PDB file of C-alpha atoms in Angstrom:
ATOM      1  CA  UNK B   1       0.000   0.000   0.000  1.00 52.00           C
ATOM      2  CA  UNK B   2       2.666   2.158   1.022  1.00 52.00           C
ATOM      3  CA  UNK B   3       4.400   1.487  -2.105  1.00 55.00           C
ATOM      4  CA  UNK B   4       1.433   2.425  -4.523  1.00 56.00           C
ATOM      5  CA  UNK B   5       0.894   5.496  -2.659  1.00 56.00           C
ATOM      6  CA  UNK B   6       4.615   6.355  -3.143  1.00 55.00           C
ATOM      7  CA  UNK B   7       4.325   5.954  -6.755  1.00 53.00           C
ATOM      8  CA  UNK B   8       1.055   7.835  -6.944  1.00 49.00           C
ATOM      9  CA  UNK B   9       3.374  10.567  -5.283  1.00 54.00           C
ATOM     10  CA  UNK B  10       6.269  10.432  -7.601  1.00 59.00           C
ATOM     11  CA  UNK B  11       3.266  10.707 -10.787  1.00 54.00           C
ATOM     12  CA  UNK B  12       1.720  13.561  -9.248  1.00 50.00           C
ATOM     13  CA  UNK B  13       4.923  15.168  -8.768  1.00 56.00           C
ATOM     14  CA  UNK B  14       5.984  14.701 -12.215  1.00 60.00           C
ATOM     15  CA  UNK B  15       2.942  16.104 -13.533  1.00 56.00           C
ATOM     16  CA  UNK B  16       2.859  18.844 -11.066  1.00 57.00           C
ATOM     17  CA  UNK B  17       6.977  19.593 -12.379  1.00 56.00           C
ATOM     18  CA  UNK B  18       5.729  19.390 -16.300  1.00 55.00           C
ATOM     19  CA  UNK B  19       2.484  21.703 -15.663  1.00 53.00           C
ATOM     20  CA  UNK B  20       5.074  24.230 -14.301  1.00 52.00           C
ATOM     21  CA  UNK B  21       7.673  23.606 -16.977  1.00 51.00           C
ATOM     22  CA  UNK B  22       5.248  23.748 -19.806  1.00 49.00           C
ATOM     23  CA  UNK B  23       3.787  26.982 -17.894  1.00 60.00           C
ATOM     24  CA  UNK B  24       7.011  29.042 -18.261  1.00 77.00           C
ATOM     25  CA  UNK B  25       7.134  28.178 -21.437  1.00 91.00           C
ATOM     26  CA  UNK B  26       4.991  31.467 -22.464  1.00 98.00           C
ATOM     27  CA  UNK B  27       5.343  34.904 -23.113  1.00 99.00           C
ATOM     28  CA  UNK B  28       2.823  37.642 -23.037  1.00 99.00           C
ATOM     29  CA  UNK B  29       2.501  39.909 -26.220  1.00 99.00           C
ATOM     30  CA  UNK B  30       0.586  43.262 -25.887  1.00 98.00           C
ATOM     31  CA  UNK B  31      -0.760  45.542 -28.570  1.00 97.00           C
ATOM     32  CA  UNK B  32      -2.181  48.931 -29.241  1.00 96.00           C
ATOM     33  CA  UNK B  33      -5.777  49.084 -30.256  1.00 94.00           C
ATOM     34  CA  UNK B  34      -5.424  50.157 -33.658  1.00 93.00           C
ATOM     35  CA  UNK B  35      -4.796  47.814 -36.631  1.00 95.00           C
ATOM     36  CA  UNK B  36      -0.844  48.548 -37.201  1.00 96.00           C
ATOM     37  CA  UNK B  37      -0.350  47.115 -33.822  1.00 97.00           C
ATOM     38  CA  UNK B  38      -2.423  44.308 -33.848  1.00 98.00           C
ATOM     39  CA  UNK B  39      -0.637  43.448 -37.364  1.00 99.00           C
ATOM     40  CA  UNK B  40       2.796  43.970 -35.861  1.00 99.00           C
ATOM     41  CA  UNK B  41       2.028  42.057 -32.751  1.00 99.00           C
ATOM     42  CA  UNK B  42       0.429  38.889 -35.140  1.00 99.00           C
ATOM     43  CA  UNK B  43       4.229  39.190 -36.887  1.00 99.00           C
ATOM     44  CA  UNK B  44       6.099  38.659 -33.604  1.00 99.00           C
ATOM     45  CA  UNK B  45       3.709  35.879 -32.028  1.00 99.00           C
ATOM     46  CA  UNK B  46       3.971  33.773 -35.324  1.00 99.00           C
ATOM     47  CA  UNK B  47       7.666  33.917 -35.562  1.00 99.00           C
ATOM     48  CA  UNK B  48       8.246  33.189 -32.057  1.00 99.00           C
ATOM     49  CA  UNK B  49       6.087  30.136 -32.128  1.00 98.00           C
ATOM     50  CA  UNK B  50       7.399  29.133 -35.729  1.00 98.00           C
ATOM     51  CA  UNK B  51      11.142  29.014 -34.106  1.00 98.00           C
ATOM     52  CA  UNK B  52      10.466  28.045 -30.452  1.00 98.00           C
ATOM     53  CA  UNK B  53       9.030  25.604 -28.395  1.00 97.00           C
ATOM     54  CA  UNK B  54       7.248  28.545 -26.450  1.00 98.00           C
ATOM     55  CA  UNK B  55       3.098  29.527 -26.549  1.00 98.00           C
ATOM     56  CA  UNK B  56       2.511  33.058 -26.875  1.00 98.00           C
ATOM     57  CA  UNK B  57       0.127  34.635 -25.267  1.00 98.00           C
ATOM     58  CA  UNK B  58      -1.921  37.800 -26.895  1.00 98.00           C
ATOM     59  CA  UNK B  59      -3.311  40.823 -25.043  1.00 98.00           C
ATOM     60  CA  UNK B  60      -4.662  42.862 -28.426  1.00 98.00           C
ATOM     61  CA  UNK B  61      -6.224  46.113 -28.485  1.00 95.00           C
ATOM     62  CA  UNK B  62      -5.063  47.361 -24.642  1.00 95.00           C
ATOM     63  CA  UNK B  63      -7.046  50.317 -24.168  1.00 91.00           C
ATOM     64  CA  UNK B  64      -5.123  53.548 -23.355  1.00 91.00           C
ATOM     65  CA  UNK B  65      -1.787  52.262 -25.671  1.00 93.00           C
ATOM     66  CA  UNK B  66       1.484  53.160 -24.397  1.00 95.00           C
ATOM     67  CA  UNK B  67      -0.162  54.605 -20.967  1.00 93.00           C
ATOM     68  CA  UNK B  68      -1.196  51.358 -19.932  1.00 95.00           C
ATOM     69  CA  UNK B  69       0.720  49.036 -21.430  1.00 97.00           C
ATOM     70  CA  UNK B  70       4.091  50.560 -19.957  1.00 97.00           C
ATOM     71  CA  UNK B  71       2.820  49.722 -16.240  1.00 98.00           C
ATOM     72  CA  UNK B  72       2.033  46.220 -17.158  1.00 98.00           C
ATOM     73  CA  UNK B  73       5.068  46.003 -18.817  1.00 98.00           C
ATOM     74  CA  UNK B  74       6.862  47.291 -15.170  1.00 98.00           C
ATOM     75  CA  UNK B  75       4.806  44.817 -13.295  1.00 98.00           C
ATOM     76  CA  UNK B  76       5.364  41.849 -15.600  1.00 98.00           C
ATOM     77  CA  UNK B  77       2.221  40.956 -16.718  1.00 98.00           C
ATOM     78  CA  UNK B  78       3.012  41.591 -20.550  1.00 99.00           C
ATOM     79  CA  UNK B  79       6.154  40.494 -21.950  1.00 99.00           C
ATOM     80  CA  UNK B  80       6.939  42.344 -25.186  1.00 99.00           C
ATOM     81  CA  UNK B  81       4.837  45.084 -27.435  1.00 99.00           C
ATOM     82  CA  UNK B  82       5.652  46.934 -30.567  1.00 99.00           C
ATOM     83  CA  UNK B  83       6.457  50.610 -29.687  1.00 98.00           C
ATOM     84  CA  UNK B  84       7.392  53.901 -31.481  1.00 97.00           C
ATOM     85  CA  UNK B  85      10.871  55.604 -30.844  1.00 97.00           C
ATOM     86  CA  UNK B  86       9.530  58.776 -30.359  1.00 93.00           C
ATOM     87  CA  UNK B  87       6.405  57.732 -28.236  1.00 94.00           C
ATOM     88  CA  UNK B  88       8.860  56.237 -25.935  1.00 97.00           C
ATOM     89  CA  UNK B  89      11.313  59.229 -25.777  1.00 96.00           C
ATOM     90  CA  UNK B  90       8.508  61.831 -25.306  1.00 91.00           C
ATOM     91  CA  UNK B  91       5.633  60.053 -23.168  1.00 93.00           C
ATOM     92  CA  UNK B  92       7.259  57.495 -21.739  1.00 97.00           C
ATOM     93  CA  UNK B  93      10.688  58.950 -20.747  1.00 97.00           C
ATOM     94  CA  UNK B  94       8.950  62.625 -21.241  1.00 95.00           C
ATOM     95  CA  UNK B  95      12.638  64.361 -22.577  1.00 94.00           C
ATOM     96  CA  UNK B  96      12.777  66.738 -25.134  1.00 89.00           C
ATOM     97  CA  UNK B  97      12.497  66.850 -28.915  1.00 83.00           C
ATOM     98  CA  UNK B  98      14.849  65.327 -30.798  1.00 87.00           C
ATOM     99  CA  UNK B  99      14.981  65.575 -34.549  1.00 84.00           C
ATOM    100  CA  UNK B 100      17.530  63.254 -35.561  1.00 91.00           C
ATOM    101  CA  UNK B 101      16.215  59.944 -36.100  1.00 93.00           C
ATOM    102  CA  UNK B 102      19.127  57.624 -34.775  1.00 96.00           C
ATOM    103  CA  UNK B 103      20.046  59.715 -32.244  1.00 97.00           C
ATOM    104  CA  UNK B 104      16.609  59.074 -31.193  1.00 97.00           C
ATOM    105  CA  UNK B 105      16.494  55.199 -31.128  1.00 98.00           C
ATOM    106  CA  UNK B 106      20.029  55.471 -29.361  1.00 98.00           C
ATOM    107  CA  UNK B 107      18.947  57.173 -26.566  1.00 98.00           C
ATOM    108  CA  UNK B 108      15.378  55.694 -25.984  1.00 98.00           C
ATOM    109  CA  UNK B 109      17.340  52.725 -26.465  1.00 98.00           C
ATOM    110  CA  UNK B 110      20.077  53.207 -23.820  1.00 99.00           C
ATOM    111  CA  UNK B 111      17.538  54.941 -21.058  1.00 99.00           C
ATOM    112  CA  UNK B 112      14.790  52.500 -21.488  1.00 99.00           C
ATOM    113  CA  UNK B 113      17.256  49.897 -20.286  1.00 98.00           C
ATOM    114  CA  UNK B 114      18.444  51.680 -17.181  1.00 98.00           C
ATOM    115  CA  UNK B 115      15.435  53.116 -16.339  1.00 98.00           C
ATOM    116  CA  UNK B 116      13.006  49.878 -17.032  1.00 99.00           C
ATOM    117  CA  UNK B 117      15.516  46.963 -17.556  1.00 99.00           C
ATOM    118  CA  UNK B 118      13.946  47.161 -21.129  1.00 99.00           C
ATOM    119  CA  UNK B 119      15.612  46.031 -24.177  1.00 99.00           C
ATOM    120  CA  UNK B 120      14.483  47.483 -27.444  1.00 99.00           C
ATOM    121  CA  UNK B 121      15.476  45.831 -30.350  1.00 99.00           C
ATOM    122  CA  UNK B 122      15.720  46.653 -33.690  1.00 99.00           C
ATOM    123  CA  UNK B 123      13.543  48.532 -35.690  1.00 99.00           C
ATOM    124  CA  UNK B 124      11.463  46.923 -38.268  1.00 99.00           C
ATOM    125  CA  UNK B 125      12.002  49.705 -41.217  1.00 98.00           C
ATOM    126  CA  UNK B 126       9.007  51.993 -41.358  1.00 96.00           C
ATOM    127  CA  UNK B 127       8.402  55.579 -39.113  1.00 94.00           C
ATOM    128  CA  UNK B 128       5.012  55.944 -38.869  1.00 94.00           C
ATOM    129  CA  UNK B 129       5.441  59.650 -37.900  1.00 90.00           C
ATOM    130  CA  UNK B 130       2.857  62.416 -37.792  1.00 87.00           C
ATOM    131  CA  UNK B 131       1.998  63.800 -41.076  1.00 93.00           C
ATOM    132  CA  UNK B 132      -0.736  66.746 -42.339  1.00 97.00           C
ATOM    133  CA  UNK B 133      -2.884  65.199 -45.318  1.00 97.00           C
ATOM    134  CA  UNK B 134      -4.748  67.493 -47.769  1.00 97.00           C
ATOM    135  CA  UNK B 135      -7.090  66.146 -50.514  1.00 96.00           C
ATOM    136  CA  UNK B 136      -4.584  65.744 -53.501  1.00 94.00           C
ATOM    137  CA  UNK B 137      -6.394  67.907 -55.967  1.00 96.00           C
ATOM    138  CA  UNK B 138      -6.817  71.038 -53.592  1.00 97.00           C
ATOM    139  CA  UNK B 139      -3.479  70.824 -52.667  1.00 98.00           C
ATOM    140  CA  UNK B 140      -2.036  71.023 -55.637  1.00 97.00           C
ATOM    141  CA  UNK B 141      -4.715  73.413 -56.788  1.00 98.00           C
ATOM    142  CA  UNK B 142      -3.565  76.127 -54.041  1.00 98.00           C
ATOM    143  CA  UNK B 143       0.111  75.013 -54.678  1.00 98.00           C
ATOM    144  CA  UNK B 144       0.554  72.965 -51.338  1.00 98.00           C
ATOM    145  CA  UNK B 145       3.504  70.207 -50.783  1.00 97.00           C
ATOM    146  CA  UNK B 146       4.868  71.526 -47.593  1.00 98.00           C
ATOM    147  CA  UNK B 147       3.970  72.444 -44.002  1.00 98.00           C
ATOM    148  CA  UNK B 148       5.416  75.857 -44.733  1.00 98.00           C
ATOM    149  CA  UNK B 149       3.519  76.378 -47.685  1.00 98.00           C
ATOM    150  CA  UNK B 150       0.177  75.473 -46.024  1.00 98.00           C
ATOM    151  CA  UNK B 151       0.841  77.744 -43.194  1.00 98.00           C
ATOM    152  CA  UNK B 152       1.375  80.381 -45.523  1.00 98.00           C
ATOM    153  CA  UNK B 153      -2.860  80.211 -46.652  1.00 98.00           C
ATOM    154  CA  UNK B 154      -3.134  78.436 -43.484  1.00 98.00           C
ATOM    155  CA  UNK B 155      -5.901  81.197 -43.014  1.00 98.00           C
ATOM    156  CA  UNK B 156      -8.130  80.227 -45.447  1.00 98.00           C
ATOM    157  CA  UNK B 157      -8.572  76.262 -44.466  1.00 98.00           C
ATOM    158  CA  UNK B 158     -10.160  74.376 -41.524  1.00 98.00           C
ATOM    159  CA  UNK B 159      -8.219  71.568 -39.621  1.00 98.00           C
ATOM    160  CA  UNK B 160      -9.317  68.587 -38.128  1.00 97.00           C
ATOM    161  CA  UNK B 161      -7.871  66.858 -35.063  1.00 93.00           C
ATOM    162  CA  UNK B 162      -8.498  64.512 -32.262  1.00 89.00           C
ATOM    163  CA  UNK B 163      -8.193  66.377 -28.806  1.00 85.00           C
ATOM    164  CA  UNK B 164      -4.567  65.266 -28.043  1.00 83.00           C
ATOM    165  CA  UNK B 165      -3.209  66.123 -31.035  1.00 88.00           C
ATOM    166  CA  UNK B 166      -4.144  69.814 -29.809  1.00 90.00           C
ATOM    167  CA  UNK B 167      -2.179  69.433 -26.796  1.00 86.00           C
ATOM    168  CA  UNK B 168       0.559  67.413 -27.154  1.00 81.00           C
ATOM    169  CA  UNK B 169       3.831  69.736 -27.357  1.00 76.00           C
ATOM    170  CA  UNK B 170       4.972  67.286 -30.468  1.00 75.00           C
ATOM    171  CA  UNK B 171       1.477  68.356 -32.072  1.00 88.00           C
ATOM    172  CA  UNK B 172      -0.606  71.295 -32.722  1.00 92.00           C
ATOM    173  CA  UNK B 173       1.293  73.810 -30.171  1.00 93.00           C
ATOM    174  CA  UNK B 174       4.842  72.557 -31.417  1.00 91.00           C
ATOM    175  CA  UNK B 175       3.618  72.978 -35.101  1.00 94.00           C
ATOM    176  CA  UNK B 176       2.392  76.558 -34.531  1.00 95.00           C
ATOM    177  CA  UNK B 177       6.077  77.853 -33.074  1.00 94.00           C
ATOM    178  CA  UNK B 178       7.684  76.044 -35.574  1.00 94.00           C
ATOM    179  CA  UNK B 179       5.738  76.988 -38.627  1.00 97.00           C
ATOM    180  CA  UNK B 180       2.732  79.879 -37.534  1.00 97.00           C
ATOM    181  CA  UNK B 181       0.312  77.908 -38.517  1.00 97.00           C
ATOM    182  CA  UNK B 182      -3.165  80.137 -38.281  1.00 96.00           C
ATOM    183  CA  UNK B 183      -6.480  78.127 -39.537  1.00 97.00           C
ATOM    184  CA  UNK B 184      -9.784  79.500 -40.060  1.00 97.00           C
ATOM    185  CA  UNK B 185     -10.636  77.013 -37.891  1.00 97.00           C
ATOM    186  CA  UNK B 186      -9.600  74.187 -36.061  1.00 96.00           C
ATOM    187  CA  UNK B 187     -12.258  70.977 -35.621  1.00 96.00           C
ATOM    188  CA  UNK B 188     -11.874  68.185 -32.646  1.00 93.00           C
ATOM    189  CA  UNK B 189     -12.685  64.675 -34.251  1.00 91.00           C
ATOM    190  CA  UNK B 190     -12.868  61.557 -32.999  1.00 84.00           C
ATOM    191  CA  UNK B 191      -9.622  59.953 -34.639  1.00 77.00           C
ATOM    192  CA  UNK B 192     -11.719  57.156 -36.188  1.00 78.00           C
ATOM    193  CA  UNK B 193     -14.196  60.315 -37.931  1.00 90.00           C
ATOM    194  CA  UNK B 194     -11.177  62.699 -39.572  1.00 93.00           C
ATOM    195  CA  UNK B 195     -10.741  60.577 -42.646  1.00 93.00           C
ATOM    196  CA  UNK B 196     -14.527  60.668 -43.177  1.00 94.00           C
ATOM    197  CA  UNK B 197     -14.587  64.180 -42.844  1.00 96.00           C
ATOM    198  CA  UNK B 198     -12.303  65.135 -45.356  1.00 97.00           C
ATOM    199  CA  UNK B 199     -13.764  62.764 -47.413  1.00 95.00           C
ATOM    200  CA  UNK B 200     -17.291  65.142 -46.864  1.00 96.00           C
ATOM    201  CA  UNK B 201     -15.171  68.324 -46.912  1.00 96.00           C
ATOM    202  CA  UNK B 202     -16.060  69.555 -43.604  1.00 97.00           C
ATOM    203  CA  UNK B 203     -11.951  70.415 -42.699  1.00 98.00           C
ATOM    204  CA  UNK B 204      -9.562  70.667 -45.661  1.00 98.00           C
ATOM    205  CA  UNK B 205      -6.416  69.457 -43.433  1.00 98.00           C
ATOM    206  CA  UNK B 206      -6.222  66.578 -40.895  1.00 98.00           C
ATOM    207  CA  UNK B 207      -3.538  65.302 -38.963  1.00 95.00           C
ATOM    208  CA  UNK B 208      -2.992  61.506 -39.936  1.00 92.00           C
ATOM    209  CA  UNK B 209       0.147  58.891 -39.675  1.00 88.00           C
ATOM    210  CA  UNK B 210       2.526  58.325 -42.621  1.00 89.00           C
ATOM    211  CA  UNK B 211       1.386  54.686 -42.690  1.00 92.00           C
ATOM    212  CA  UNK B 212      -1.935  55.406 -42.107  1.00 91.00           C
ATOM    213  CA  UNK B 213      -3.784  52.684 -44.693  1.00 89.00           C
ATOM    214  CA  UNK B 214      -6.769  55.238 -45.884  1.00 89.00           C
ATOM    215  CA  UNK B 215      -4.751  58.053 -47.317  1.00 89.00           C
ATOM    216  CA  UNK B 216      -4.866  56.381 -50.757  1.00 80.00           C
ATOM    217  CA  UNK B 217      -8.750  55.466 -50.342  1.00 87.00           C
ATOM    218  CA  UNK B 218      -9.290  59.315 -49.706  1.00 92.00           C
ATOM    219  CA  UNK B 219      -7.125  60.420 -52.163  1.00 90.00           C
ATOM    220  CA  UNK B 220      -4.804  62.827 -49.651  1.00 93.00           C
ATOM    221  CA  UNK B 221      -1.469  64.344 -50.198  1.00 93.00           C
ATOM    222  CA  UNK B 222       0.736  63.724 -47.175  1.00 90.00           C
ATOM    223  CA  UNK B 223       2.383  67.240 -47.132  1.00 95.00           C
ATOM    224  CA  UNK B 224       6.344  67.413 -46.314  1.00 92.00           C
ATOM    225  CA  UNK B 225       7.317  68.542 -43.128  1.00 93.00           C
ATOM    226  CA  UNK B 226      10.199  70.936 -44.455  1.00 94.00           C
ATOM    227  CA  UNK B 227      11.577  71.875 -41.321  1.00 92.00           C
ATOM    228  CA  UNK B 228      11.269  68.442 -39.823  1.00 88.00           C
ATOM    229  CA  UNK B 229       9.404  69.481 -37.108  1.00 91.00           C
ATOM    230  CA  UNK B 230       8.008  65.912 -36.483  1.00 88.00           C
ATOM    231  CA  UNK B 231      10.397  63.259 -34.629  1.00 86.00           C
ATOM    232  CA  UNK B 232      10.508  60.197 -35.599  1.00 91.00           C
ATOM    233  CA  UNK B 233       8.191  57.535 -35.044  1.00 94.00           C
ATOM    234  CA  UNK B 234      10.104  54.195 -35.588  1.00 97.00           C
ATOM    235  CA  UNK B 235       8.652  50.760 -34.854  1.00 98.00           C
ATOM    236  CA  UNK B 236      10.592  48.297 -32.750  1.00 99.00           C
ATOM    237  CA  UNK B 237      10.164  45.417 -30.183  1.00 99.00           C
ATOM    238  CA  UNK B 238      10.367  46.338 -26.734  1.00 99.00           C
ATOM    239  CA  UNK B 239      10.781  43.003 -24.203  1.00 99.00           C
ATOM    240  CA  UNK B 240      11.901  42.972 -20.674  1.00 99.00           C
ATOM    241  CA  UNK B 241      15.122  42.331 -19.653  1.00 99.00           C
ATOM    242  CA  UNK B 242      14.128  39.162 -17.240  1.00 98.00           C
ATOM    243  CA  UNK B 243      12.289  37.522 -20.794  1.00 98.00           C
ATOM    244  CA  UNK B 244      14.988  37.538 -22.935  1.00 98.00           C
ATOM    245  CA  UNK B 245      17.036  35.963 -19.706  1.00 98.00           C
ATOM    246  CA  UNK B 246      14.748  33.485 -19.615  1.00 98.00           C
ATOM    247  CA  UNK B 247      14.033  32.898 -23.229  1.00 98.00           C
ATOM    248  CA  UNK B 248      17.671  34.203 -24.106  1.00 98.00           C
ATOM    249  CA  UNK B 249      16.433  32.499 -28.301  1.00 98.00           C
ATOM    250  CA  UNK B 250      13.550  35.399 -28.763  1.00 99.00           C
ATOM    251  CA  UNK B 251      16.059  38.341 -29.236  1.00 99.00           C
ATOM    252  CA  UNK B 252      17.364  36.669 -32.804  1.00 99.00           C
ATOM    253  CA  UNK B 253      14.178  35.263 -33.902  1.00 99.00           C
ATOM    254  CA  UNK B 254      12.397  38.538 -33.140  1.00 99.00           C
ATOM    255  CA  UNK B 255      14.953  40.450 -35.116  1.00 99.00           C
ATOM    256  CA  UNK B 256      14.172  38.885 -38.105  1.00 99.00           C
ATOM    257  CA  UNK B 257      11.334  41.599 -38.581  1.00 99.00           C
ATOM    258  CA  UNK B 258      14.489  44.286 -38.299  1.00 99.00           C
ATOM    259  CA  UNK B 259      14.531  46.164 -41.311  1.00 98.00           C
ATOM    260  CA  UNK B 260      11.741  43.970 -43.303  1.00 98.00           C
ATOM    261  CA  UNK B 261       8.999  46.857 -43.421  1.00 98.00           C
ATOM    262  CA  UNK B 262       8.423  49.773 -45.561  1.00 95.00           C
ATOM    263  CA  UNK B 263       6.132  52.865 -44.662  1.00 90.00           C
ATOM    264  CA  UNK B 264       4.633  51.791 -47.887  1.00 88.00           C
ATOM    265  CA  UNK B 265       4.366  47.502 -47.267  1.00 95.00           C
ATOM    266  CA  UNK B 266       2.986  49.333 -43.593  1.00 96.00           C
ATOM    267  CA  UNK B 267       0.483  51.181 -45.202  1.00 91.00           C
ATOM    268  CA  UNK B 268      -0.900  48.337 -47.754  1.00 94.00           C
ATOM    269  CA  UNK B 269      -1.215  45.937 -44.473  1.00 97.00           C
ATOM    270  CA  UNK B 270      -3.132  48.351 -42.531  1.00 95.00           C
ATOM    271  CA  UNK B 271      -5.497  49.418 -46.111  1.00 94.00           C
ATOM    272  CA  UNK B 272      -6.254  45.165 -45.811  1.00 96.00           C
ATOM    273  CA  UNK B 273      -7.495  45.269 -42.333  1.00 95.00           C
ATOM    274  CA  UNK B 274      -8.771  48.964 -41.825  1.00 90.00           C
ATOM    275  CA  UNK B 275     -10.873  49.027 -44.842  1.00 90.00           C
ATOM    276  CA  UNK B 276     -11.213  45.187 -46.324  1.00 94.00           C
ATOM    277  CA  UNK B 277     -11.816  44.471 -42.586  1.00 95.00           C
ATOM    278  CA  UNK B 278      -9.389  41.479 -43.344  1.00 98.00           C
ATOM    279  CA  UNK B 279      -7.705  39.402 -39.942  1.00 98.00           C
ATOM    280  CA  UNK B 280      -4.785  41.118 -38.578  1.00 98.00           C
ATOM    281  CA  UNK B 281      -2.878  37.657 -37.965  1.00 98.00           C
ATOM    282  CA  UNK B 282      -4.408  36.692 -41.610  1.00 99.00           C
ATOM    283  CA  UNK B 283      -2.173  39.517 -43.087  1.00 98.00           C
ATOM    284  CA  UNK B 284       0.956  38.717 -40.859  1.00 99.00           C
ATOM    285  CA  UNK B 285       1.159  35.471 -42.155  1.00 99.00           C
ATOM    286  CA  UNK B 286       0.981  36.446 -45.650  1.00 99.00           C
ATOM    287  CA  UNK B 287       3.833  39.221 -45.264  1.00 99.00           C
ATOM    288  CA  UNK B 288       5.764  36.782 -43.607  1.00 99.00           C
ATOM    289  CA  UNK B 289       5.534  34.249 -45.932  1.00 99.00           C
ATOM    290  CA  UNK B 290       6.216  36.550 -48.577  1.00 98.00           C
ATOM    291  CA  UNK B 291       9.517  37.682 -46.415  1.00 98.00           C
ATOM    292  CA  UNK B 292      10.537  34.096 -46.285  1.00 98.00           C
ATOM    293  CA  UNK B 293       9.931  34.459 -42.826  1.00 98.00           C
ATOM    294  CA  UNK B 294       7.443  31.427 -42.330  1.00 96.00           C
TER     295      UNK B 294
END
């Protein structure tokens, strides 16, 4: 008796010791809730799980972005997200502008680690920076290709904007110093609305991202920022420290993506799930397999 209750012992025990093996054999991956993230995150849970024995874990669409993903992030709870260089440097680590794109990655690079124990690695190619979008034909109607040019008839046109984009230092208030921008009028949108209302001419301008996937459905110009006002916005990986100790394999399979995106291949992903309401992981695959990645 004593015997077969020993062994029953040893079995649970083994089970017990696999349960917990096969349990730290996961990572969490976090996104934004807006299709380029969900995309992005797709890219790095399909890799990881194409090269590894480890399950991934998602956590898509995290309400808030950056502001609370960053705490779960400190607390462990979520492994690894895809963030932008300059959202880090400015919200996260709140330091000045900087201009100069490598600098940039450098230094959010070098401070996340001290600050967080947070690695970023390297960045996947496109900068989906802020841009100002006319509709094509009025811009080059009235002569517009730059910022400085439209703040020259700045006076004449309406803007449209979602309320942080009015506040941020990096948005409206930055743009006005740098350039003296003066609209007619300036419009708070919902940020899911400002595409549609171009599209109905209620504002003629509208703040948008470079990689934003409707600017060729609306037709839009994305106008040059001339005096590279904008920092940039570059898309990396960013995994604690204590997961890439554990998992020390993730750091080369997840920097497979480095370099492998354009602003435009950005753009045509987030057209597919934006407006064909296509699956974010759906498209991932199918740039990955493209890529030779899968």
């Amino acid at each position: 008796m004593k015997k077969w209750i020993s062994l029953v012992l040893i079995a649970v025990l083994i089970f017990l010791a696999a349960g917990c093996q096969s349990e730290k054999k996961k990572v969490v991956i976090a996104s934004k809730p807006m299709a380029e993230s969900y995309i992005i995150a797709e890219m790095m849970g399909q890799l990881i799980e194409a090269n590894s024995d480890i399950t991934v874990e998602y956590k898509m669409g995290i309400g808030g972005g950056t502001a609370n993903i960053q705490p779960a992030m400190e607390s462990g709870e979520i492994d690894m997200y895809p963030e932008y260089t300059g959202t880090g440097w400015l919200f996260v680590l709140k330091n000045e502008l900087v201009t100069d794109s490598q600098a940039l990655y450098e230094g959010v690079k070098s401070q996340y680690q001290e600050k967080y124990n947070f690695i970023w690695l390297d960045r996947y190619g496109f900068n989906d920076t802020y841009a100002l979008a006319m509709d094509k034909t009025k811009a080059d109607s009235m002569g517009i290709n730059t910022f400085s040019d439209l703040a020259s008839q700045s006076a004449s046109l309406v803007l449209g904007s979602e309320y942080d984009f009015y506040e941020r230092e990096d948005g409206y208030p930055g743009l006005v110093k740098a350039y003296g921008f003066n609209f007619k009028e300036k419009k708070e949108l919902d940020i899911g609305l400002k595409y549609k209302a171009i599209g109905e001419g209620q504002v003629d301008v509208i703040n948008n991202f470079s990689t934003d996937g409707l600017l060729a459905e609306y037709n839009l110009k994305v106008l040059k920022d001339d005096q590279n006002f904008f920092p940039a916005y570059e898309a990396a990986t960013v995994i604690r420290q204590e997961t890439l100790d554990k998992y020390p394999e993730l750091e080369a399979i997840l920097n497979q993506l480095a370099g492998q995106i354009s602003d435009e291949e950005m753009q045509q992903m987030n057209y597919y799930v934006e407006k064909e309401n296509r699956d974010a992981g759906d498209v991932a695959t199918e740039f990955l397999k493209a890529k030779g990645l899968l």
